[in-house]
Amino acid sequence: MKILLTGGAGYIGSHTAVELIGLGYDVVIVDNLRNSSEKVLDRIEMISGKKPVFYKIDCCDRTALEQMFSKENIDAVIHFAGLKAVGESCSIPIEYYRNNIDSTLALLDVMKKNNVNNIIFSSSATVYGAPDTVPIKETAPVGRCTNPYGWTKYMNEVILTDAAKADPELSVVLLRYFNPVGAHKSGFIGESPSGIPNNLMPYITQVAVGKLKQLSIFGNDYNTHDGTGVRDYIHVVDLAKGHASAIEYAMKHKGTEVFNLGTSVGYSVLDIVKAFEEATGVKVPYRIAERRPGDIAECYSDAQKSKEILGWTAQYNLVDMCRDSWNWQRKNPNGYEG
Ligand code: NAD
Ligand code: UDP
């Protein structure tokens, strides 16, 4: 069975490629390398023994997509491709809307023409906005996004759901990821943010490796157990396995289904700093700073539905996440550019 990973050269896509190859799937990657490096393909091969077929294509380019689909016999698509930086999405919103929405529309058109009926979409817990209660179930209200990036995720969910309503053959799985961290245990692939990281774990690992001076903790006056923000961190390899389960599900069902991919556990920023220091033996200097605009106090999943229907649960714990993030950072201080 052949699976197309759009954005497959990126952080989550590359880990999913390794997982799928390990399960015997053929993997085709389409990526415009806007936020990734072609070197990841060799790294995937180093881990899995197989190099995915690669097309340097922009997913908004229908003609290029059509040519690719006519060469490859695709059975299912995982649509990772997208721009994902919240802050940047506020500065260049039109580019975010165009890239993240045009790519889905083009893909759906070309899939239909080629009779490819299964699509898994990378959505995000960001669609829940500030939740009324935690843990968050899939039935919680969505569409209270606070930035253009979040809106693109929400709008893509609507587009895909409508497409499946109109086409009885189409199977759509919306995966709402919580906070992916960690890396493959080999240290060959991992998250390689360009510039100064926005997310907590890559910021911590860059402080630990000496690239950044100290961590700023954005607020310690939230209504949480220690005042710092609480999130549901999930090991990227668990996330990758969730995609394999979602493919199996999509092949057997029609219509749209939505699943949280999280651990159902919330950790605070201070919990993460402490766990990182314990797991690695490396100190992380920090200071308490102002709250970051747009941040919420608590966000963590209820992942029971994924367990019951997909048969998937996260296996890795916080120590594993910290150890593997650090292993990747230590071995690749400059990401794929090093
Ligand atoms: P990433 O930036 O590492 O990977 C995305 C890939 O898509 C990159 O390789 C980029 O070059 C490619 N891309 C972007 N626009 C493209 C286009 N028009 N055509 C072809 N390729 C294109 O990001 P990631 O962390 O691996 O995230 C994958 C998906 O999961 C994204 O859609 C992201 O929004 C979503 N997501 C990520 C997180 C997270 O915290 N990492 C959380 C929730 C959802
Ligand atoms: N955070 C922080 N310092 C940083 C980056 C993040 O204190 O340099 C906090 C942030 O306020 C939030 C948590 O860490 O409470 C996770 O932030 P991240 O940006 O990784 O994920 P998101 O906010 O998108 O869930």
mmCIF file of C-alpha atoms and ligand atoms in Angstrom:
data_model
loop_
_atom_site.group_PDB
_atom_site.id
_atom_site.type_symbol
_atom_site.label_atom_id
_atom_site.label_comp_id
_atom_site.label_asym_id
_atom_site.label_seq_id
_atom_site.Cartn_x
_atom_site.Cartn_y
_atom_site.Cartn_z
ATOM 1 C CA MET A 1 0.000 0.000 0.000
ATOM 2 C CA LYS A 2 1.344 3.407 -0.970
ATOM 3 C CA ILE A 3 0.899 6.442 1.278
ATOM 4 C CA LEU A 4 1.531 10.033 0.205
ATOM 5 C CA LEU A 5 2.878 12.297 2.930
ATOM 6 C CA THR A 6 2.558 15.955 1.983
ATOM 7 C CA GLY A 7 4.994 17.940 4.121
ATOM 8 C CA GLY A 8 6.668 14.608 4.820
ATOM 9 C CA ALA A 9 10.154 16.154 5.081
ATOM 10 C CA GLY A 10 9.065 18.054 8.202
ATOM 11 C CA TYR A 11 9.232 17.149 11.861
ATOM 12 C CA ILE A 12 6.110 15.012 12.274
ATOM 13 C CA GLY A 13 6.061 13.786 8.663
ATOM 14 C CA SER A 14 9.600 12.387 8.819
ATOM 15 C CA HIS A 15 8.826 10.412 11.986
ATOM 16 C CA THR A 16 5.624 9.130 10.397
ATOM 17 C CA ALA A 17 7.580 8.074 7.293
ATOM 18 C CA VAL A 18 9.893 5.963 9.483
ATOM 19 C CA GLU A 19 6.919 4.399 11.267
ATOM 20 C CA LEU A 20 5.066 3.587 8.039
ATOM 21 C CA ILE A 21 8.125 2.134 6.299
ATOM 22 C CA GLY A 22 8.656 -0.036 9.386
ATOM 23 C CA LEU A 23 5.106 -1.343 8.954
ATOM 24 C CA GLY A 24 5.764 -2.234 5.307
ATOM 25 C CA TYR A 25 4.027 0.703 3.592
ATOM 26 C CA ASP A 26 5.524 2.400 0.533
ATOM 27 C CA VAL A 27 5.998 6.080 1.275
ATOM 28 C CA VAL A 28 5.978 8.984 -1.165
ATOM 29 C CA ILE A 29 6.896 12.437 0.148
ATOM 30 C CA VAL A 30 5.850 15.721 -1.417
ATOM 31 C CA ASP A 31 7.389 18.825 0.147
ATOM 32 C CA ASN A 32 8.453 22.251 -1.098
ATOM 33 C CA LEU A 33 11.192 22.319 1.590
ATOM 34 C CA ARG A 34 9.984 25.712 2.813
ATOM 35 C CA ASN A 35 10.573 24.586 6.414
ATOM 36 C CA SER A 36 12.667 21.443 6.019
ATOM 37 C CA SER A 37 15.788 19.948 4.510
ATOM 38 C CA GLU A 38 16.213 17.328 1.819
ATOM 39 C CA LYS A 39 18.841 15.761 4.100
ATOM 40 C CA VAL A 40 16.000 14.249 6.110
ATOM 41 C CA LEU A 41 15.506 11.695 3.315
ATOM 42 C CA ASP A 42 18.937 10.159 3.918
ATOM 43 C CA ARG A 43 18.274 10.166 7.643
ATOM 44 C CA ILE A 44 14.981 8.307 7.126
ATOM 45 C CA GLU A 45 16.923 5.773 5.065
ATOM 46 C CA MET A 46 19.572 5.434 7.793
ATOM 47 C CA ILE A 47 16.866 4.462 10.278
ATOM 48 C CA SER A 48 14.490 2.442 8.150
ATOM 49 C CA GLY A 49 16.743 1.082 5.407
ATOM 50 C CA LYS A 50 14.496 2.612 2.738
ATOM 51 C CA LYS A 51 14.536 6.053 1.142
ATOM 52 C CA PRO A 52 11.076 7.439 0.435
ATOM 53 C CA VAL A 53 10.307 8.536 -3.120
ATOM 54 C CA PHE A 54 10.550 12.335 -3.032
ATOM 55 C CA TYR A 55 8.974 15.090 -5.116
ATOM 56 C CA LYS A 56 9.918 18.709 -4.501
ATOM 57 C CA ILE A 57 6.467 20.116 -5.177
ATOM 58 C CA ASP A 58 4.355 22.897 -3.733
ATOM 59 C CA CYS A 59 1.004 21.381 -2.781
ATOM 60 C CA CYS A 60 -0.784 24.461 -4.099
ATOM 61 C CA ASP A 61 0.537 23.558 -7.583
ATOM 62 C CA ARG A 62 -2.250 21.407 -9.055
ATOM 63 C CA THR A 63 -0.359 20.610 -12.255
ATOM 64 C CA ALA A 64 2.660 19.308 -10.407
ATOM 65 C CA LEU A 65 0.430 17.324 -8.049
ATOM 66 C CA GLU A 66 -1.436 15.819 -10.997
ATOM 67 C CA GLN A 67 1.815 14.727 -12.632
ATOM 68 C CA MET A 68 2.924 13.100 -9.400
ATOM 69 C CA PHE A 69 -0.419 11.318 -8.882
ATOM 70 C CA SER A 70 -0.297 9.982 -12.438
ATOM 71 C CA LYS A 71 3.095 8.386 -11.747
ATOM 72 C CA GLU A 72 2.396 6.986 -8.276
ATOM 73 C CA ASN A 73 -0.474 4.711 -7.378
ATOM 74 C CA ILE A 74 -1.475 6.405 -4.124
ATOM 75 C CA ASP A 75 -3.884 4.648 -1.731
ATOM 76 C CA ALA A 76 -4.097 7.267 1.041
ATOM 77 C CA VAL A 77 -2.801 10.741 1.807
ATOM 78 C CA ILE A 78 -1.571 12.236 5.073
ATOM 79 C CA HIS A 79 -1.679 15.993 4.667
ATOM 80 C CA PHE A 80 1.028 17.472 6.917
ATOM 81 C CA ALA A 81 2.045 20.284 4.562
ATOM 82 C CA GLY A 82 1.397 23.690 6.025
ATOM 83 C CA LEU A 83 2.941 26.721 7.635
ATOM 84 C CA LYS A 84 2.751 26.453 11.408
ATOM 85 C CA ALA A 85 4.272 29.433 13.226
ATOM 86 C CA VAL A 86 1.586 31.225 15.235
ATOM 87 C CA GLY A 87 3.463 34.554 15.478
ATOM 88 C CA GLU A 88 4.408 34.572 11.795
ATOM 89 C CA SER A 89 0.788 33.839 10.866
ATOM 90 C CA CYS A 90 -0.192 37.153 12.478
ATOM 91 C CA SER A 91 2.425 39.054 10.403
ATOM 92 C CA ILE A 92 1.717 37.359 7.061
ATOM 93 C CA PRO A 93 -1.860 36.106 7.408
ATOM 94 C CA ILE A 94 -2.675 36.058 3.675
ATOM 95 C CA GLU A 95 0.295 33.837 2.947
ATOM 96 C CA TYR A 96 -0.834 31.480 5.723
ATOM 97 C CA TYR A 97 -4.413 31.339 4.469
ATOM 98 C CA ARG A 98 -3.284 30.854 0.871
ATOM 99 C CA ASN A 99 -0.699 28.192 1.617
ATOM 100 C CA ASN A 100 -2.625 26.196 4.187
ATOM 101 C CA ILE A 101 -5.997 26.316 2.445
ATOM 102 C CA ASP A 102 -5.040 26.279 -1.249
ATOM 103 C CA SER A 103 -2.900 23.200 -0.617
ATOM 104 C CA THR A 104 -5.886 21.298 0.803
ATOM 105 C CA LEU A 105 -8.206 22.399 -2.018
ATOM 106 C CA ALA A 106 -5.686 21.419 -4.684
ATOM 107 C CA LEU A 107 -5.058 18.090 -3.013
ATOM 108 C CA LEU A 108 -8.775 17.277 -2.737
ATOM 109 C CA ASP A 109 -9.305 18.080 -6.445
ATOM 110 C CA VAL A 110 -6.409 15.972 -7.580
ATOM 111 C CA MET A 111 -7.295 13.113 -5.236
ATOM 112 C CA LYS A 112 -10.828 13.038 -6.625
ATOM 113 C CA LYS A 113 -9.592 12.998 -10.228
ATOM 114 C CA ASN A 114 -7.369 10.051 -9.345
ATOM 115 C CA ASN A 115 -9.972 8.205 -7.308
ATOM 116 C CA VAL A 116 -7.950 8.445 -4.080
ATOM 117 C CA ASN A 117 -10.470 8.490 -1.258
ATOM 118 C CA ASN A 118 -8.586 8.507 2.041
ATOM 119 C CA ILE A 119 -7.128 11.581 3.677
ATOM 120 C CA ILE A 120 -5.733 12.136 7.167
ATOM 121 C CA PHE A 121 -5.346 15.784 8.126
ATOM 122 C CA SER A 122 -2.917 17.359 10.633
ATOM 123 C CA SER A 123 -5.172 19.465 12.770
ATOM 124 C CA SER A 124 -4.352 20.879 16.161
ATOM 125 C CA ALA A 125 -5.647 21.394 19.681
ATOM 126 C CA THR A 126 -5.513 25.074 18.749
ATOM 127 C CA VAL A 127 -9.002 24.651 17.194
ATOM 128 C CA TYR A 128 -10.395 24.378 20.747
ATOM 129 C CA GLY A 129 -9.111 27.888 21.597
ATOM 130 C CA ALA A 130 -9.420 28.526 25.343
ATOM 131 C CA PRO A 131 -11.342 25.428 26.473
ATOM 132 C CA ASP A 132 -14.227 25.717 28.943
ATOM 133 C CA THR A 133 -13.004 22.600 30.748
ATOM 134 C CA VAL A 134 -10.058 20.216 30.698
ATOM 135 C CA PRO A 135 -9.423 17.474 29.737
ATOM 136 C CA ILE A 136 -10.738 18.316 26.272
ATOM 137 C CA LYS A 137 -12.930 15.849 24.396
ATOM 138 C CA GLU A 138 -13.420 15.922 20.619
ATOM 139 C CA THR A 139 -16.993 17.122 21.231
ATOM 140 C CA ALA A 140 -15.797 20.372 22.874
ATOM 141 C CA PRO A 141 -16.635 23.581 20.985
ATOM 142 C CA VAL A 142 -14.203 24.528 18.209
ATOM 143 C CA GLY A 143 -13.591 27.642 16.159
ATOM 144 C CA ARG A 144 -12.597 30.100 18.838
ATOM 145 C CA CYS A 145 -9.153 30.525 17.321
ATOM 146 C CA THR A 146 -6.976 33.451 18.305
ATOM 147 C CA ASN A 147 -4.653 33.669 15.293
ATOM 148 C CA PRO A 148 -4.645 33.031 11.513
ATOM 149 C CA TYR A 149 -2.707 29.762 11.893
ATOM 150 C CA GLY A 150 -5.445 28.393 14.151
ATOM 151 C CA TRP A 151 -8.131 29.565 11.758
ATOM 152 C CA THR A 152 -6.467 27.732 8.860
ATOM 153 C CA LYS A 153 -6.694 24.516 10.891
ATOM 154 C CA TYR A 154 -10.335 25.172 11.716
ATOM 155 C CA MET A 155 -11.206 26.103 8.113
ATOM 156 C CA ASN A 156 -9.457 23.024 6.757
ATOM 157 C CA GLU A 157 -11.501 20.874 9.123
ATOM 158 C CA VAL A 158 -14.688 22.478 7.749
ATOM 159 C CA ILE A 159 -13.570 22.084 4.115
ATOM 160 C CA LEU A 160 -12.659 18.416 4.562
ATOM 161 C CA THR A 161 -15.873 17.653 6.455
ATOM 162 C CA ASP A 162 -17.975 19.287 3.715
ATOM 163 C CA ALA A 163 -16.047 17.417 1.023
ATOM 164 C CA ALA A 164 -16.821 14.118 2.758
ATOM 165 C CA LYS A 165 -20.501 15.062 3.137
ATOM 166 C CA ALA A 166 -20.722 15.626 -0.613
ATOM 167 C CA ASP A 167 -18.739 12.557 -1.643
ATOM 168 C CA PRO A 168 -19.861 9.267 -0.115
ATOM 169 C CA GLU A 169 -16.623 7.605 -1.190
ATOM 170 C CA LEU A 170 -14.394 9.987 0.763
ATOM 171 C CA SER A 171 -12.894 9.064 4.137
ATOM 172 C CA VAL A 172 -11.531 11.952 6.215
ATOM 173 C CA VAL A 173 -9.710 11.601 9.528
ATOM 174 C CA LEU A 174 -8.990 14.813 11.404
ATOM 175 C CA LEU A 175 -6.192 14.370 13.939
ATOM 176 C CA ARG A 176 -5.965 17.092 16.566
ATOM 177 C CA TYR A 177 -2.427 17.014 17.882
ATOM 178 C CA PHE A 178 -1.580 18.370 21.297
ATOM 179 C CA ASN A 179 2.099 19.380 21.879
ATOM 180 C CA PRO A 180 4.502 17.178 19.921
ATOM 181 C CA VAL A 181 8.024 16.931 21.363
ATOM 182 C CA GLY A 182 10.878 14.410 21.368
ATOM 183 C CA ALA A 183 12.644 12.743 18.491
ATOM 184 C CA HIS A 184 13.434 9.303 17.114
ATOM 185 C CA LYS A 185 15.694 7.511 19.585
ATOM 186 C CA SER A 186 18.499 7.231 17.003
ATOM 187 C CA GLY A 187 18.926 11.003 17.093
ATOM 188 C CA PHE A 188 18.970 11.017 13.258
ATOM 189 C CA ILE A 189 15.702 12.911 12.863
ATOM 190 C CA GLY A 190 14.084 15.562 15.049
ATOM 191 C CA GLU A 191 12.667 19.065 15.118
ATOM 192 C CA SER A 192 14.867 21.595 13.365
ATOM 193 C CA PRO A 193 13.324 25.024 13.871
ATOM 194 C CA SER A 194 14.755 27.892 11.856
ATOM 195 C CA GLY A 195 15.842 30.872 13.959
ATOM 196 C CA ILE A 196 14.934 31.207 17.613
ATOM 197 C CA PRO A 197 12.396 28.538 18.574
ATOM 198 C CA ASN A 198 8.905 29.612 19.640
ATOM 199 C CA ASN A 199 8.025 26.316 21.294
ATOM 200 C CA LEU A 200 9.056 25.301 24.768
ATOM 201 C CA MET A 201 10.989 22.059 24.240
ATOM 202 C CA PRO A 202 13.279 23.225 21.408
ATOM 203 C CA TYR A 203 13.906 26.405 23.403
ATOM 204 C CA ILE A 204 14.929 24.328 26.432
ATOM 205 C CA THR A 205 17.225 22.063 24.410
ATOM 206 C CA GLN A 206 18.901 25.096 22.800
ATOM 207 C CA VAL A 207 19.501 26.607 26.244
ATOM 208 C CA ALA A 208 20.873 23.263 27.426
ATOM 209 C CA VAL A 209 23.265 23.007 24.463
ATOM 210 C CA GLY A 210 24.456 26.582 25.050
ATOM 211 C CA LYS A 211 22.968 28.231 21.948
ATOM 212 C CA LEU A 212 20.589 30.345 24.038
ATOM 213 C CA LYS A 213 21.328 31.930 27.396
ATOM 214 C CA GLN A 214 18.235 31.193 29.436
ATOM 215 C CA LEU A 215 14.617 30.178 29.159
ATOM 216 C CA SER A 216 11.959 32.824 29.727
ATOM 217 C CA ILE A 217 8.935 31.279 31.404
ATOM 218 C CA PHE A 218 5.912 33.166 30.137
ATOM 219 C CA GLY A 219 3.959 33.858 33.312
ATOM 220 C CA ASN A 220 3.771 32.151 36.718
ATOM 221 C CA ASP A 221 0.427 33.581 37.754
ATOM 222 C CA TYR A 222 -1.915 31.263 35.858
ATOM 223 C CA ASN A 223 -4.545 29.287 37.696
ATOM 224 C CA THR A 224 -2.537 26.041 37.527
ATOM 225 C CA HIS A 225 -0.782 23.888 40.150
ATOM 226 C CA ASP A 226 2.401 26.012 40.098
ATOM 227 C CA GLY A 227 1.224 29.096 38.192
ATOM 228 C CA THR A 228 2.910 28.216 34.874
ATOM 229 C CA GLY A 229 1.056 27.111 31.730
ATOM 230 C CA VAL A 230 -0.053 23.486 31.443
ATOM 231 C CA ARG A 231 0.045 21.521 28.181
ATOM 232 C CA ASP A 232 -0.262 17.948 26.939
ATOM 233 C CA TYR A 233 3.192 17.016 25.586
ATOM 234 C CA ILE A 234 3.260 13.960 23.353
ATOM 235 C CA HIS A 235 6.265 12.073 21.995
ATOM 236 C CA VAL A 236 6.468 12.502 18.223
ATOM 237 C CA VAL A 237 6.970 8.746 17.769
ATOM 238 C CA ASP A 238 3.646 8.140 19.559
ATOM 239 C CA LEU A 239 2.112 10.712 17.241
ATOM 240 C CA ALA A 240 3.594 8.901 14.230
ATOM 241 C CA LYS A 241 2.053 5.638 15.447
ATOM 242 C CA GLY A 242 -1.295 7.432 15.752
ATOM 243 C CA HIS A 243 -1.123 8.145 12.008
ATOM 244 C CA ALA A 244 -0.564 4.481 11.226
ATOM 245 C CA SER A 245 -3.698 3.641 13.257
ATOM 246 C CA ALA A 246 -5.597 6.426 11.497
ATOM 247 C CA ILE A 247 -4.708 5.022 8.061
ATOM 248 C CA GLU A 248 -6.055 1.608 9.007
ATOM 249 C CA TYR A 249 -9.224 3.273 10.268
ATOM 250 C CA ALA A 250 -9.636 5.471 7.176
ATOM 251 C CA MET A 251 -9.342 2.505 4.801
ATOM 252 C CA LYS A 252 -12.311 0.817 6.496
ATOM 253 C CA HIS A 253 -14.637 3.805 6.990
ATOM 254 C CA LYS A 254 -16.303 6.603 5.045
ATOM 255 C CA GLY A 255 -17.237 10.108 6.160
ATOM 256 C CA THR A 256 -15.383 12.243 8.688
ATOM 257 C CA GLU A 257 -14.052 11.298 12.089
ATOM 258 C CA VAL A 258 -12.015 13.399 14.494
ATOM 259 C CA PHE A 259 -9.515 12.199 17.098
ATOM 260 C CA ASN A 260 -7.381 13.853 19.740
ATOM 261 C CA LEU A 261 -3.771 12.674 19.741
ATOM 262 C CA GLY A 262 -2.510 13.462 23.220
ATOM 263 C CA THR A 263 -1.550 11.710 26.448
ATOM 264 C CA SER A 264 -4.492 12.959 28.568
ATOM 265 C CA VAL A 265 -1.905 14.344 31.032
ATOM 266 C CA GLY A 266 -1.021 18.003 31.557
ATOM 267 C CA TYR A 267 2.420 19.214 32.637
ATOM 268 C CA SER A 268 3.412 22.754 33.574
ATOM 269 C CA VAL A 269 6.415 24.628 32.208
ATOM 270 C CA LEU A 270 8.197 24.128 35.542
ATOM 271 C CA ASP A 271 7.369 20.389 35.466
ATOM 272 C CA ILE A 272 9.048 20.202 32.052
ATOM 273 C CA VAL A 273 12.154 22.089 33.179
ATOM 274 C CA LYS A 274 12.509 19.814 36.201
ATOM 275 C CA ALA A 275 11.910 16.632 34.186
ATOM 276 C CA PHE A 276 14.432 17.762 31.562
ATOM 277 C CA GLU A 277 17.093 18.415 34.199
ATOM 278 C CA GLU A 278 16.443 15.047 35.837
ATOM 279 C CA ALA A 279 16.414 13.119 32.558
ATOM 280 C CA THR A 280 19.568 14.703 31.141
ATOM 281 C CA GLY A 281 21.593 15.961 34.127
ATOM 282 C CA VAL A 282 21.836 19.351 32.386
ATOM 283 C CA LYS A 283 20.731 22.556 34.166
ATOM 284 C CA VAL A 284 18.293 24.872 32.387
ATOM 285 C CA PRO A 285 18.668 28.444 33.660
ATOM 286 C CA TYR A 286 15.378 30.323 33.529
ATOM 287 C CA ARG A 287 13.690 33.549 34.510
ATOM 288 C CA ILE A 288 10.028 34.362 34.983
ATOM 289 C CA ALA A 289 8.801 36.733 32.266
ATOM 290 C CA GLU A 290 5.507 38.358 31.297
ATOM 291 C CA ARG A 291 2.661 36.197 30.016
ATOM 292 C CA ARG A 292 2.841 35.634 26.248
ATOM 293 C CA PRO A 293 -0.154 37.277 24.508
ATOM 294 C CA GLY A 294 -2.729 34.732 23.357
ATOM 295 C CA ASP A 295 -1.539 31.966 25.735
ATOM 296 C CA ILE A 296 -4.049 30.010 27.775
ATOM 297 C CA ALA A 297 -3.606 28.504 31.242
ATOM 298 C CA GLU A 298 -4.356 24.864 30.568
ATOM 299 C CA CYS A 299 -4.819 22.630 27.551
ATOM 300 C CA TYR A 300 -4.750 18.849 27.694
ATOM 301 C CA SER A 301 -6.631 16.086 25.981
ATOM 302 C CA ASP A 302 -9.088 13.403 26.795
ATOM 303 C CA ALA A 303 -7.684 10.764 24.419
ATOM 304 C CA GLN A 304 -10.188 8.037 25.313
ATOM 305 C CA LYS A 305 -11.849 8.084 21.886
ATOM 306 C CA SER A 306 -8.545 7.371 20.128
ATOM 307 C CA LYS A 307 -7.974 4.482 22.516
ATOM 308 C CA GLU A 308 -11.424 3.002 21.983
ATOM 309 C CA ILE A 309 -11.790 3.469 18.240
ATOM 310 C CA LEU A 310 -8.255 3.615 16.865
ATOM 311 C CA GLY A 311 -6.799 1.266 19.484
ATOM 312 C CA TRP A 312 -4.050 3.832 20.002
ATOM 313 C CA THR A 313 -2.572 5.177 23.239
ATOM 314 C CA ALA A 314 0.611 7.130 23.840
ATOM 315 C CA GLN A 315 3.364 4.896 25.244
ATOM 316 C CA TYR A 316 6.236 7.286 25.975
ATOM 317 C CA ASN A 317 6.501 9.280 29.209
ATOM 318 C CA LEU A 318 7.923 12.694 29.979
ATOM 319 C CA VAL A 319 11.400 11.342 30.750
ATOM 320 C CA ASP A 320 11.485 9.650 27.323
ATOM 321 C CA MET A 321 10.377 12.895 25.671
ATOM 322 C CA CYS A 322 13.100 14.948 27.405
ATOM 323 C CA ARG A 323 15.825 12.347 26.839
ATOM 324 C CA ASP A 324 15.062 11.975 23.131
ATOM 325 C CA SER A 325 14.716 15.734 22.524
ATOM 326 C CA TRP A 326 18.107 16.198 24.158
ATOM 327 C CA ASN A 327 19.723 13.311 22.272
ATOM 328 C CA TRP A 328 18.648 14.876 18.960
ATOM 329 C CA GLN A 329 19.795 18.381 19.962
ATOM 330 C CA ARG A 330 23.167 17.179 21.281
ATOM 331 C CA LYS A 331 23.918 15.176 18.138
ATOM 332 C CA ASN A 332 22.638 17.936 15.810
ATOM 333 C CA PRO A 333 23.300 21.277 17.508
ATOM 334 C CA ASN A 334 22.390 23.095 14.282
ATOM 335 C CA GLY A 335 19.610 20.762 13.195
ATOM 336 C CA TYR A 336 20.025 19.426 9.660
ATOM 337 C CA GLU A 337 22.323 22.316 8.796
ATOM 338 C CA GLY A 338 25.037 21.200 11.242
HETATM 339 P P1 NAD B 1 7.054 21.214 9.759
HETATM 340 O O1 NAD B 1 7.140 22.646 9.376
HETATM 341 O O2 NAD B 1 8.273 20.557 10.292
HETATM 342 O O3 NAD B 1 6.519 20.343 8.525
HETATM 343 C C1 NAD B 1 5.621 20.869 7.565
HETATM 344 C C2 NAD B 1 6.233 20.615 6.203
HETATM 345 O O4 NAD B 1 5.354 21.114 5.209
HETATM 346 C C3 NAD B 1 7.586 21.306 6.002
HETATM 347 O O5 NAD B 1 8.522 20.345 5.588
HETATM 348 C C4 NAD B 1 7.310 22.348 4.917
HETATM 349 O O6 NAD B 1 8.425 22.548 4.089
HETATM 350 C C5 NAD B 1 6.136 21.714 4.191
HETATM 351 N N1 NAD B 1 5.255 22.635 3.466
HETATM 352 C C6 NAD B 1 4.644 23.765 3.930
HETATM 353 N N2 NAD B 1 3.855 24.294 2.983
HETATM 354 C C7 NAD B 1 3.960 23.476 1.897
HETATM 355 C C8 NAD B 1 3.371 23.478 0.590
HETATM 356 N N3 NAD B 1 2.540 24.448 0.192
HETATM 357 N N4 NAD B 1 3.712 22.488 -0.263
HETATM 358 C C9 NAD B 1 4.564 21.507 0.104
HETATM 359 N N5 NAD B 1 5.152 21.444 1.310
HETATM 360 C C10 NAD B 1 4.842 22.419 2.199
HETATM 361 O O7 NAD B 1 5.846 21.061 10.782
HETATM 362 P P2 NAD B 1 5.403 19.817 11.673
HETATM 363 O O8 NAD B 1 5.655 20.191 13.094
HETATM 364 O O9 NAD B 1 5.961 18.564 11.130
HETATM 365 O O10 NAD B 1 3.837 19.889 11.452
HETATM 366 C C11 NAD B 1 3.189 19.099 10.464
HETATM 367 C C12 NAD B 1 1.718 19.488 10.432
HETATM 368 O O11 NAD B 1 1.161 19.311 11.749
HETATM 369 C C13 NAD B 1 1.474 20.953 10.073
HETATM 370 O O12 NAD B 1 0.309 21.041 9.299
HETATM 371 C C14 NAD B 1 1.249 21.606 11.425
HETATM 372 O O13 NAD B 1 0.447 22.749 11.326
HETATM 373 C C15 NAD B 1 0.533 20.502 12.175
HETATM 374 N N6 NAD B 1 0.681 20.618 13.635
HETATM 375 C C16 NAD B 1 1.919 20.747 14.187
HETATM 376 C C17 NAD B 1 2.056 20.891 15.570
HETATM 377 C C18 NAD B 1 3.423 21.095 16.188
HETATM 378 O O14 NAD B 1 3.487 21.595 17.313
HETATM 379 N N7 NAD B 1 4.509 20.700 15.550
HETATM 380 C C19 NAD B 1 0.913 20.888 16.379
HETATM 381 C C20 NAD B 1 -0.346 20.730 15.788
HETATM 382 C C21 NAD B 1 -0.450 20.596 14.399
HETATM 383 N N1 UDP B 2 6.615 28.719 27.021
HETATM 384 C C1 UDP B 2 7.494 29.421 27.837
HETATM 385 N N2 UDP B 2 8.654 29.878 27.286
HETATM 386 C C2 UDP B 2 8.994 29.674 25.992
HETATM 387 C C3 UDP B 2 8.088 28.956 25.161
HETATM 388 C C4 UDP B 2 6.903 28.498 25.716
HETATM 389 O O1 UDP B 2 7.224 29.622 29.025
HETATM 390 O O2 UDP B 2 10.054 30.138 25.550
HETATM 391 C C5 UDP B 2 5.363 28.190 27.608
HETATM 392 C C6 UDP B 2 4.095 28.734 26.969
HETATM 393 O O3 UDP B 2 3.705 29.923 27.609
HETATM 394 C C7 UDP B 2 3.110 27.571 27.196
HETATM 395 C C8 UDP B 2 4.011 26.336 27.114
HETATM 396 O O4 UDP B 2 5.336 26.789 27.374
HETATM 397 O O5 UDP B 2 2.565 27.628 28.501
HETATM 398 C C9 UDP B 2 3.983 25.636 25.759
HETATM 399 O O6 UDP B 2 4.240 26.600 24.753
HETATM 400 P P1 UDP B 2 4.472 26.182 23.229
HETATM 401 O O7 UDP B 2 4.707 27.440 22.453
HETATM 402 O O8 UDP B 2 5.509 25.114 23.147
HETATM 403 O O9 UDP B 2 3.081 25.494 22.821
HETATM 404 P P2 UDP B 2 1.593 26.104 22.750
HETATM 405 O O10 UDP B 2 1.549 27.373 23.496
HETATM 406 O O11 UDP B 2 1.349 26.269 21.304
HETATM 407 O O12 UDP B 2 0.731 25.066 23.373
#
